[in-house]
Amino acid sequence: MNFFEKLDLLLKDVGIEDHNLFIHWVMKQLQLELDENAITAEQAPHKVLLNVSSLSATDLKKLFLFFNLPESTTPIENRIELSDSFLSEVVLPQFEEYVRTFAPNKTEIQSSRQKSALFDEGDEDLTDIDDFILVDSNDDQGEEIDYESYPWLNPAHPLYFPSTQDANPTSLTRWEAVDKFSVENWYPHLKKYTFESCFFTLDHADIEFLLGIGSSEYQSTNLEQKFDKLLSQFNNQEVFMRLSTRSPKDSRHLFDEAATLMSNDYFYWKDTDNKNQQLVSFVASMAKSMKITNGKKIIQMIQESPRVQNDLFALLSSESPSDCKTNIVLREWHNIRPDHEFRLFVSRRCREESIVTAISQYFHFLHFDKAPGDCFNFLDESIKKSLILKFQNYVLKSIDPAVARFLNFSSEQDDDNSINCIREYIVDLALVPISEYHGEVTDENKIEIGENTYILTVIELNPFAPSATGCGLFNWQKDLDILWGKAPCEYPIYRFRTEPRENFSSVTLLPSNYEQVIDRALVKRLVTSLPSVDSQASPSMSTASHSSRFFTSPPQQINETSSLGPVSDDMKCSL
């Protein structure tokens, strides 16, 4: 099956009729300001031919980089050749992740000539909308979003923060709202409550080098040495790395490392054929693979990450050399377990003081069924109530005053209920074992669960902005009044998964190739567990024999509680 046949099957599977969408997607990745017919493609034996006669030299350079071609490539008769296998194995999975994110939210993705919330060419504010999640599609595949009743959910709808309301209210796009919540902006206000962090600015020359188009005079060893020097300032020289825009979690190196880590993980993944345990182990292994101990890995991860490369390319294309800068953020490393991360929603709408309206496990698609004793799967009511109360007190007493100053909440009218103005935020918290914590320990941030003591720590701050931030086990449309704090119920509402999820196809937190990583981990585990390997049997055959059992699990359930007990049935919002 050639590339175009695979592409056709994918588009049919997600119900999209526009076969030009792939080329349109490529042009958006390259930030090409051209007519939609500027690039055409045709299938040839074992390759695809692109007609690039309408492209300038600068556009061609972008195209070569995107498709991993040498810069010296010369088009023959205005066409360039792309390997069919490269397109199928490397490019198609990225495109699949893109279309599967949006297909559940629209009956049909329209062509680039038509006006839509996703592809409005007349609105420059939507040029980077590709990574937005319109509604967390936990259980709502195919759900239509009612923008008329819920205009605030529309990615094109402006947002306002109290700090912009004083004289001349300034609307913010979703990306501008996200930028307001970048680590660089909130870290000075929450430094004592979060992981130690430092920031390194990449200039124009650094970015060109990381994109593979740098000058021959550029000294790459200098950049690596600068990173090593920064690492030496951290405990054990271990950090988590991201850019200002996002993290390189799609780096090929990480998937290779995660497969190896996962194959040796008997902590989360005890039952080889258990799909849910495989996913818990995958998430934990991917997180571990992102640990940085040297400058070389920082460079490698950036150069192997398509999502970061696209961001750098866009930056290089849109800014003058003097303004072309972005930050690398290095944060103190902690090996946080996936069951120890939580997403909290905080609101001050129509109130003088903030309240925590909702709490969700962060990895909403996971069920921690085989977790050890200190994982507290929340079936113990006393542990659950203690945790909820601790979360509330910590956020409202320690975090909220600093965030309120940062967002200038004090300047608003407490009875102003305009949906345009942001009076909420989202904070992600982690439980860090006290033995691994290096900051100040207080009564507010310390929590004891069983025989274990943890420190509540802020992972990051996020905007309360549908299509820019995920909502965990809640739903932006169905649960909006709950998240706003306007529903007549007892807050906070807490949700966690009590049984494994059955379908994972719409989970946006999972990379498109997660099943391949799990398969590779399984092969590694099977091979290492065998006393000898029969030359007639291949690892791929072993994988195939198990594949039919990978994707079965019981129906899912979601549990809701308030701080004082279960929520009554009439207050529950099903997902």
Coordinates of C-alpha atoms in Angstrom, one line a residue:
M1 CA 0.0 0.0 0.0
N2 CA 1.5 3.3 -1.1
F3 CA 1.4 6.6 0.8
F4 CA -1.7 8.1 -1.0
E5 CA -3.6 4.9 -0.4
K6 CA -2.8 5.1 3.3
L7 CA -3.7 8.8 3.4
D8 CA -7.0 8.0 1.7
L9 CA -7.9 5.3 4.2
L10 CA -7.1 7.7 7.1
L11 CA -9.3 10.5 5.7
K12 CA -12.2 8.1 5.1
D13 CA -11.8 6.7 8.7
V14 CA -12.2 10.2 10.2
G15 CA -14.9 11.2 7.8
I16 CA -13.1 14.0 6.0
E17 CA -13.8 14.5 2.3
D18 CA -11.2 17.2 1.5
H19 CA -8.3 15.3 0.0
N20 CA -6.2 18.5 -0.3
L21 CA -6.1 18.8 3.5
F22 CA -2.7 17.1 3.7
I23 CA -1.0 19.7 1.4
H24 CA -2.9 22.5 3.2
W25 CA -1.5 21.1 6.5
V26 CA 2.0 21.0 5.1
M27 CA 1.8 24.6 4.0
K28 CA 0.5 25.7 7.4
Q29 CA 3.4 23.9 9.1
L30 CA 5.8 25.8 6.9
Q31 CA 4.0 29.1 7.3
L32 CA 3.8 29.5 3.5
E33 CA 1.7 32.5 2.4
L34 CA 0.7 30.9 -0.9
D35 CA -2.3 29.9 -2.8
E36 CA -3.6 26.4 -1.9
N37 CA -2.6 25.0 -5.3
A38 CA 1.0 26.3 -5.1
I39 CA 2.1 22.7 -4.3
T40 CA 0.7 19.7 -6.0
A41 CA 1.6 16.0 -5.5
E42 CA 1.4 12.8 -7.4
Q43 CA 2.2 9.2 -6.6
A44 CA 5.0 7.3 -8.3
P45 CA 6.4 3.9 -7.6
H46 CA 8.0 4.0 -4.1
K47 CA 7.9 7.8 -4.0
V48 CA 5.8 10.9 -4.2
L49 CA 6.6 13.8 -6.6
L50 CA 5.9 17.3 -5.4
N51 CA 5.6 20.1 -8.0
V52 CA 7.3 23.1 -6.4
S53 CA 7.5 25.5 -9.4
S54 CA 5.6 28.2 -7.5
L55 CA 8.0 28.2 -4.5
S56 CA 10.7 30.7 -3.8
A57 CA 14.2 29.8 -2.7
T58 CA 13.3 30.6 0.9
D59 CA 10.1 28.5 0.7
L60 CA 12.1 25.6 -0.8
K61 CA 14.5 25.8 2.1
K62 CA 11.6 25.4 4.5
L63 CA 10.3 22.5 2.5
F64 CA 13.6 20.7 2.4
L65 CA 14.0 21.0 6.2
F66 CA 10.4 19.8 6.8
F67 CA 10.9 16.7 4.7
N68 CA 14.4 16.1 6.0
L69 CA 16.0 16.7 2.6
P70 CA 19.6 18.0 2.1
E71 CA 19.7 21.8 1.6
S72 CA 21.6 21.2 -1.6
T73 CA 18.6 19.3 -3.2
T74 CA 17.9 20.5 -6.7
P75 CA 14.3 20.1 -8.1
I76 CA 14.2 18.2 -11.4
E77 CA 11.7 19.6 -13.8
N78 CA 10.3 21.6 -10.9
R79 CA 9.6 18.5 -8.9
I80 CA 11.3 16.9 -5.9
E81 CA 11.1 13.3 -4.9
L82 CA 10.0 12.2 -1.4
S83 CA 10.4 8.6 -0.2
D84 CA 7.1 6.8 0.1
S85 CA 8.3 5.0 3.3
F86 CA 9.5 8.3 4.9
L87 CA 6.1 9.9 4.3
S88 CA 4.2 6.8 5.6
E89 CA 6.4 6.2 8.7
V90 CA 7.4 9.8 9.7
V91 CA 5.0 12.4 8.2
L92 CA 1.7 10.5 8.1
P93 CA 1.6 9.8 11.9
Q94 CA 2.0 13.6 12.6
F95 CA -0.8 14.4 10.2
E96 CA -3.0 11.7 11.7
E97 CA -2.6 13.2 15.1
Y98 CA -3.7 16.5 13.7
V99 CA -6.8 15.2 11.9
R100 CA -7.9 12.9 14.8
T101 CA -7.7 15.9 17.2
F102 CA -10.3 17.8 15.1
A103 CA -12.4 15.2 13.4
P104 CA -14.5 14.4 16.6
N105 CA -15.4 18.1 16.9
K106 CA -16.6 18.8 13.3
T107 CA -18.7 16.7 11.0
E108 CA -16.3 17.6 8.2
I109 CA -13.1 19.7 8.1
Q110 CA -13.7 22.2 5.4
S111 CA -11.2 23.2 2.7
S112 CA -8.9 26.2 3.3
R113 CA -11.0 28.4 1.0
Q114 CA -14.0 28.1 3.4
K115 CA -14.6 30.1 6.6
S116 CA -14.5 27.9 9.7
A117 CA -13.4 28.0 13.3
L118 CA -10.4 26.0 12.4
F119 CA -9.2 27.3 9.1
D120 CA -10.2 31.0 8.8
E121 CA -7.6 32.4 6.5
G122 CA -8.9 35.9 7.1
D123 CA -8.0 35.8 10.8
E124 CA -4.3 35.8 11.5
D125 CA -5.0 35.1 15.2
L126 CA -5.8 31.5 14.3
T127 CA -2.6 30.6 12.4
D128 CA -1.4 28.5 15.3
I129 CA -4.7 26.9 16.2
D130 CA -3.5 23.4 15.2
D131 CA -2.6 22.3 18.7
F132 CA -5.8 23.6 20.4
I133 CA -8.2 21.1 21.9
L134 CA -11.8 22.4 21.4
V135 CA -13.3 20.1 24.0
D136 CA -11.5 17.4 25.8
S137 CA -13.0 14.4 23.9
N138 CA -13.1 12.0 26.9
D139 CA -16.4 10.5 25.9
D140 CA -17.8 12.9 23.4
Q141 CA -16.6 11.7 20.0
G142 CA -18.6 13.4 17.3
E143 CA -20.1 15.9 19.7
E144 CA -21.2 19.2 18.0
I145 CA -20.2 22.3 19.9
D146 CA -23.0 24.8 20.3
Y147 CA -21.1 28.1 19.7
E148 CA -24.3 30.1 19.7
S149 CA -25.2 29.1 23.2
Y150 CA -21.5 28.9 24.3
P151 CA -19.7 31.6 22.3
W152 CA -16.8 31.5 24.8
L153 CA -15.9 28.0 23.7
N154 CA -15.2 29.3 20.1
P155 CA -11.4 29.5 19.5
A156 CA -12.1 32.8 17.7
H157 CA -13.8 34.4 20.6
P158 CA -11.7 37.0 22.4
L159 CA -10.6 36.7 26.0
Y160 CA -10.1 39.5 28.6
F161 CA -8.1 39.5 31.8
P162 CA -8.9 42.0 34.6
S163 CA -5.6 43.7 34.1
T164 CA -6.7 44.8 30.6
Q165 CA -10.1 46.2 31.7
D166 CA -9.1 49.5 33.4
A167 CA -9.2 52.0 30.5
N168 CA -9.0 50.3 27.1
P169 CA -10.1 46.7 27.3
T170 CA -7.8 44.6 25.2
S171 CA -9.0 41.3 23.7
L172 CA -6.6 38.4 23.7
T173 CA -6.5 35.5 21.3
R174 CA -6.2 32.0 22.8
W175 CA -2.5 32.0 22.0
E176 CA -2.0 35.3 23.7
A177 CA -3.8 33.9 26.7
V178 CA -1.4 31.0 26.7
D179 CA 1.6 33.3 26.4
K180 CA 0.4 35.3 29.4
F181 CA 0.7 32.0 31.4
S182 CA 4.1 31.1 30.1
V183 CA 6.6 29.9 32.8
E184 CA 8.6 33.1 32.4
N185 CA 5.6 35.2 33.3
W186 CA 4.2 33.3 36.3
Y187 CA 7.5 31.8 37.8
P188 CA 8.6 35.0 39.6
H189 CA 5.3 35.1 41.4
L190 CA 5.2 31.4 42.4
K191 CA 9.0 30.7 42.7
K192 CA 8.8 29.4 46.3
Y193 CA 5.9 27.0 45.5
T194 CA 7.3 25.4 42.4
F195 CA 10.4 23.7 41.0
E196 CA 13.6 25.7 40.7
S197 CA 13.9 26.9 37.2
C198 CA 16.3 28.9 35.0
F199 CA 15.9 30.4 31.5
F200 CA 18.4 30.4 28.6
T201 CA 17.7 32.6 25.6
L202 CA 18.3 31.2 22.1
D203 CA 19.3 33.8 19.6
H204 CA 18.9 33.8 15.8
A205 CA 22.2 31.9 15.3
D206 CA 21.3 29.3 17.9
I207 CA 17.9 28.7 16.3
E208 CA 19.4 28.3 12.8
F209 CA 21.9 25.7 14.2
L210 CA 19.1 23.8 15.9
L211 CA 17.2 23.8 12.6
G212 CA 20.2 22.4 10.7
I213 CA 20.6 25.5 8.6
G214 CA 23.3 27.3 10.7
S215 CA 26.5 28.9 9.5
S216 CA 29.6 26.7 9.1
E217 CA 31.3 29.1 11.5
Y218 CA 28.8 28.4 14.3
Q219 CA 30.4 26.6 17.3
S220 CA 27.9 24.0 18.4
T221 CA 30.2 22.9 21.3
N222 CA 29.8 26.3 22.8
L223 CA 26.0 25.9 23.1
E224 CA 26.4 22.4 24.6
Q225 CA 28.9 23.7 27.1
K226 CA 26.6 26.6 28.1
F227 CA 23.8 24.0 28.7
D228 CA 26.2 21.9 30.8
K229 CA 27.1 24.9 32.9
L230 CA 23.5 25.6 33.6
L231 CA 22.9 22.0 34.5
S232 CA 25.6 22.1 37.1
Q233 CA 23.5 24.5 39.2
F234 CA 20.8 22.0 39.8
N235 CA 20.6 19.1 42.3
N236 CA 22.2 16.0 40.8
Q237 CA 22.5 18.0 37.5
E238 CA 19.1 16.6 36.5
V239 CA 16.4 18.8 34.8
F240 CA 13.2 18.8 32.8
M241 CA 13.6 20.9 29.6
R242 CA 11.1 22.7 27.5
L243 CA 10.9 25.8 25.3
S244 CA 8.8 28.8 25.9
T245 CA 6.2 27.4 23.5
R246 CA 6.1 23.7 24.4
S247 CA 8.2 20.7 25.2
P248 CA 9.9 18.3 22.7
K249 CA 7.9 15.3 23.9
D250 CA 7.6 14.0 20.3
S251 CA 11.4 13.6 20.0
R252 CA 12.2 10.2 18.3
H253 CA 15.0 9.7 20.9
L254 CA 12.4 9.8 23.7
F255 CA 10.3 7.1 22.1
D256 CA 13.3 4.8 21.8
E257 CA 14.3 5.4 25.4
A258 CA 10.7 5.0 26.7
A259 CA 10.4 1.6 25.0
T260 CA 13.5 0.4 26.8
L261 CA 12.4 1.8 30.2
M262 CA 8.9 0.4 29.7
S263 CA 10.1 -3.1 28.9
N264 CA 11.8 -3.3 32.3
D265 CA 9.0 -1.7 34.3
Y266 CA 7.3 -4.3 36.5
F267 CA 6.2 -1.6 39.0
Y268 CA 3.2 -0.3 36.9
W269 CA 3.2 -3.0 34.2
K270 CA 2.9 -6.3 35.9
D271 CA 0.4 -8.1 33.7
T272 CA 1.9 -8.2 30.2
D273 CA -1.5 -8.1 28.4
N274 CA -3.2 -5.5 30.6
K275 CA -3.9 -2.6 28.3
N276 CA -4.5 -0.1 31.1
Q277 CA -1.2 -1.1 32.8
Q278 CA 0.6 -0.7 29.5
L279 CA -0.7 2.9 29.2
V280 CA 0.2 3.8 32.8
S281 CA 3.7 2.4 32.2
F282 CA 4.0 4.2 28.9
V283 CA 3.1 7.5 30.5
A284 CA 5.6 6.9 33.4
S285 CA 8.3 5.8 31.0
M286 CA 7.8 8.8 28.6
A287 CA 8.1 11.1 31.6
K288 CA 11.3 9.4 32.8
S289 CA 12.8 9.6 29.3
M290 CA 12.6 13.4 29.4
K291 CA 15.1 13.6 32.2
I292 CA 18.1 15.7 31.0
T293 CA 21.6 15.2 32.5
N294 CA 23.8 16.8 29.8
G295 CA 23.7 19.6 27.2
K296 CA 24.0 17.1 24.3
K297 CA 20.6 15.6 25.1
I298 CA 19.0 19.1 25.1
I299 CA 20.3 19.7 21.5
Q300 CA 19.3 16.2 20.4
M301 CA 15.8 16.4 21.7
I302 CA 15.2 19.8 20.0
Q303 CA 16.6 18.6 16.7
E304 CA 14.5 15.4 16.7
S305 CA 11.2 17.1 17.8
P306 CA 8.9 18.0 14.8
R307 CA 6.6 20.1 17.0
V308 CA 9.5 22.2 18.4
Q309 CA 11.2 22.4 15.0
N310 CA 7.9 23.8 13.6
D311 CA 7.8 26.4 16.3
L312 CA 11.4 27.5 15.7
F313 CA 10.8 27.6 11.9
A314 CA 7.8 29.8 12.4
L315 CA 9.8 32.1 14.7
L316 CA 12.6 32.2 12.1
S317 CA 10.2 33.0 9.3
S318 CA 8.3 35.8 11.1
E319 CA 10.9 37.8 13.0
S320 CA 13.9 39.9 12.1
P321 CA 17.2 38.4 13.2
S322 CA 17.5 40.8 16.1
D323 CA 14.0 39.9 17.4
C324 CA 14.3 36.1 16.7
K325 CA 14.6 34.8 20.2
T326 CA 13.0 32.3 22.4
N327 CA 13.8 30.7 25.8
I328 CA 14.8 27.2 26.8
V329 CA 13.4 26.6 30.3
L330 CA 15.3 24.2 32.6
R331 CA 13.4 23.0 35.6
E332 CA 14.5 20.9 38.6
W333 CA 13.9 17.2 37.9
H334 CA 11.5 15.2 40.0
N335 CA 10.4 11.7 39.0
I336 CA 6.7 12.4 39.6
R337 CA 4.4 9.4 39.3
P338 CA 1.5 9.8 36.9
D339 CA -1.0 9.1 39.8
H340 CA 0.5 12.0 41.7
E341 CA -0.5 14.7 39.3
F342 CA -3.7 16.7 39.6
R343 CA -5.5 19.5 37.7
L344 CA -7.4 22.1 39.8
F345 CA -9.8 24.8 38.6
V346 CA -10.0 28.0 40.6
S347 CA -12.6 30.7 40.1
R348 CA -13.4 34.2 41.5
R349 CA -16.5 34.8 39.3
C350 CA -19.1 36.8 41.2
R351 CA -17.1 36.5 44.4
E352 CA -14.7 38.6 46.4
E353 CA -12.6 35.5 47.2
S354 CA -11.6 32.6 45.0
I355 CA -12.8 29.0 45.4
V356 CA -11.6 25.7 44.1
T357 CA -14.4 24.5 41.9
A358 CA -13.1 21.3 40.5
I359 CA -10.2 18.7 40.9
S360 CA -9.3 16.0 38.4
Q361 CA -6.5 13.5 38.1
Y362 CA -4.2 15.0 35.4
F363 CA -3.9 11.9 33.2
H364 CA -7.7 11.5 32.8
F365 CA -7.5 8.5 30.6
L366 CA -5.6 6.3 33.1
H367 CA -7.0 4.1 35.8
F368 CA -4.5 3.3 38.5
D369 CA -5.8 -0.2 39.3
K370 CA -2.5 -2.0 40.0
A371 CA -0.9 0.8 41.9
P372 CA 1.0 0.0 45.2
G373 CA -0.3 0.9 48.6
D374 CA 0.9 4.5 48.7
C375 CA -0.8 5.3 45.4
F376 CA -4.1 5.7 47.3
N377 CA -6.6 5.0 44.5
F378 CA -9.2 7.2 46.3
L379 CA -11.5 4.4 47.3
D380 CA -10.6 5.2 51.0
E381 CA -13.1 8.0 51.9
S382 CA -10.9 9.4 54.7
I383 CA -7.9 9.7 52.4
K384 CA -10.0 11.2 49.7
K385 CA -11.5 13.9 51.9
S386 CA -8.2 14.7 53.5
L387 CA -6.5 15.2 50.1
I388 CA -9.3 17.4 48.8
L389 CA -9.3 19.6 51.9
K390 CA -5.5 19.9 51.7
F391 CA -5.6 20.8 48.1
Q392 CA -8.1 23.6 48.8
N393 CA -6.2 25.1 51.7
Y394 CA -2.9 25.0 49.9
V395 CA -4.2 26.7 46.8
L396 CA -6.4 29.3 48.5
K397 CA -4.0 30.2 51.2
S398 CA -0.6 30.0 49.4
I399 CA -1.1 30.1 45.6
D400 CA -4.2 32.2 45.1
P401 CA -2.9 35.4 46.7
A402 CA 0.1 35.4 44.4
V403 CA -1.9 34.5 41.3
A404 CA -4.5 37.2 42.1
R405 CA -1.8 39.8 42.1
F406 CA -0.3 38.4 38.9
L407 CA -3.7 38.5 37.1
N408 CA -4.8 41.7 38.9
F409 CA -8.0 40.1 40.1
S410 CA -8.4 42.8 42.8
S411 CA -9.2 45.4 40.1
E412 CA -12.5 43.8 39.0
Q413 CA -16.0 44.2 40.2
D414 CA -17.0 41.1 42.1
D415 CA -20.5 41.2 40.6
D416 CA -19.3 41.5 37.0
N417 CA -20.4 38.3 35.3
S418 CA -19.3 39.1 31.7
I419 CA -18.3 35.8 30.0
N420 CA -15.6 37.7 28.1
C421 CA -13.5 38.4 31.2
I422 CA -11.2 35.7 32.8
R423 CA -11.7 35.4 36.5
E424 CA -10.4 31.8 36.7
Y425 CA -7.2 29.9 36.2
I426 CA -6.0 26.3 36.3
V427 CA -3.1 25.1 38.4
D428 CA -1.5 21.7 38.1
L429 CA -0.1 20.2 41.4
A430 CA 2.2 17.3 42.1
L431 CA 2.9 15.2 45.2
V432 CA 6.7 15.1 45.8
P433 CA 8.0 12.7 48.4
I434 CA 9.4 14.8 51.3
S435 CA 12.8 12.9 51.0
E436 CA 13.2 14.3 47.4
Y437 CA 12.0 17.9 48.1
H438 CA 14.6 20.6 48.5
G439 CA 12.4 23.6 49.3
E440 CA 10.7 25.0 52.4
V441 CA 8.4 22.6 54.2
T442 CA 5.3 24.1 55.8
D443 CA 2.0 23.0 57.3
E444 CA 0.3 24.2 54.2
N445 CA 2.3 22.2 51.7
K446 CA 2.9 19.0 53.7
I447 CA 0.5 16.1 53.4
E448 CA 0.6 12.7 55.0
I449 CA -1.0 9.7 53.4
G450 CA -0.7 6.5 55.2
E451 CA 2.9 6.1 56.2
N452 CA 4.1 8.5 53.5
T453 CA 4.7 12.2 53.6
Y454 CA 4.5 14.4 50.5
I455 CA 4.9 18.0 49.6
L456 CA 2.3 19.7 47.4
T457 CA 4.2 21.5 44.6
V458 CA 3.0 23.6 41.7
I459 CA 3.9 22.1 38.3
E460 CA 2.5 24.9 36.2
L461 CA -0.2 27.6 35.8
N462 CA -2.6 27.5 32.9
P463 CA -5.2 29.8 31.5
F464 CA -8.9 29.0 32.0
A465 CA -9.4 29.0 28.3
P466 CA -11.3 26.3 26.3
S467 CA -9.3 25.2 23.2
A468 CA -6.1 26.2 24.9
T469 CA -6.1 24.1 28.1
G470 CA -7.5 20.6 28.6
C471 CA -10.1 20.0 31.3
G472 CA -9.2 16.6 32.5
L473 CA -12.3 14.5 33.5
F474 CA -14.6 17.5 33.0
N475 CA -16.1 18.8 29.8
W476 CA -15.9 22.5 28.8
Q477 CA -19.4 22.5 27.4
K478 CA -21.3 20.3 29.8
D479 CA -19.5 21.3 33.0
L480 CA -18.8 25.0 32.3
D481 CA -21.1 26.3 35.1
I482 CA -19.4 23.9 37.5
L483 CA -15.9 25.0 36.5
W484 CA -17.0 28.7 36.7
G485 CA -18.4 28.0 40.2
K486 CA -22.0 29.0 39.1
A487 CA -23.7 25.6 39.5
P488 CA -25.8 25.1 42.7
C489 CA -23.6 22.4 44.2
E490 CA -21.1 21.9 47.0
Y491 CA -17.5 22.6 45.8
P492 CA -15.1 21.3 44.9
I493 CA -16.3 18.6 42.6
Y494 CA -13.6 15.8 42.4
R495 CA -13.4 13.3 39.6
F496 CA -11.2 10.2 39.2
R497 CA -11.4 7.1 37.2
T498 CA -12.6 4.0 39.0
E499 CA -12.3 1.6 36.0
P500 CA -10.2 1.4 32.9
R501 CA -11.3 3.4 29.9
E502 CA -12.5 1.3 26.9
N503 CA -11.6 3.6 24.0
F504 CA -8.4 5.6 23.7
S505 CA -8.6 6.8 20.1
S506 CA -9.7 10.4 21.0
V507 CA -7.2 10.9 23.9
T508 CA -5.2 14.0 22.9
L509 CA -2.5 13.6 25.6
L510 CA -1.3 10.4 23.8
P511 CA 1.1 10.7 20.9
S512 CA -0.2 9.1 17.7
N513 CA 2.5 6.3 17.8
Y514 CA 2.0 5.3 21.4
E515 CA 0.9 1.8 20.3
Q516 CA 4.1 1.2 18.4
V517 CA 6.2 2.2 21.4
I518 CA 4.2 -0.3 23.6
D519 CA 4.6 -3.0 20.9
R520 CA 8.4 -2.4 20.9
A521 CA 8.5 -2.5 24.7
L522 CA 6.6 -5.8 24.6
V523 CA 9.0 -7.3 22.1
K524 CA 12.0 -6.2 24.2
R525 CA 10.3 -7.8 27.3
L526 CA 9.5 -11.1 25.5
V527 CA 13.0 -11.4 24.1
T528 CA 14.8 -10.7 27.4
S529 CA 12.5 -13.1 29.3
L530 CA 13.2 -16.1 27.0
P531 CA 16.0 -18.4 27.9
S532 CA 16.8 -18.8 24.3
V533 CA 15.5 -17.5 21.0
D534 CA 14.4 -19.9 18.3
S535 CA 15.8 -18.8 15.0
Q536 CA 12.5 -19.6 13.3
A537 CA 10.5 -17.2 15.5
S538 CA 10.7 -13.5 15.1
P539 CA 9.8 -10.8 17.6
S540 CA 7.2 -9.4 15.3
M541 CA 5.4 -12.8 15.4
S542 CA 5.4 -12.6 19.2
T543 CA 3.9 -9.2 19.0
A544 CA 1.2 -10.3 16.6
S545 CA 0.2 -13.2 18.8
H546 CA -0.5 -10.7 21.6
S547 CA -2.1 -7.9 19.6
S548 CA -5.6 -9.3 19.7
R549 CA -5.6 -9.1 23.5
F550 CA -4.2 -5.6 23.8
F551 CA -7.3 -3.6 23.4
T552 CA -9.9 -5.1 25.7
S553 CA -10.9 -3.6 29.0
P554 CA -14.1 -3.2 31.2
P555 CA -16.4 -0.2 30.7
Q556 CA -15.2 3.1 32.3
Q557 CA -16.7 4.9 35.3
I558 CA -16.0 8.3 36.7
N559 CA -16.4 9.1 40.4
E560 CA -17.5 12.5 41.6
T561 CA -17.3 13.8 45.2
S562 CA -17.4 17.1 46.9
S563 CA -15.2 18.1 49.8
L564 CA -17.8 16.8 52.2
G565 CA -19.0 13.7 50.4
P566 CA -20.7 12.4 47.3
V567 CA -22.6 14.8 45.1
S568 CA -26.3 14.1 44.7
D569 CA -27.4 12.4 41.5
D570 CA -29.2 15.6 40.3
M571 CA -26.0 17.5 40.6
K572 CA -23.9 15.1 38.5
C573 CA -22.9 15.9 35.0
S574 CA -22.1 12.7 33.0
L575 CA -19.3 12.8 30.5

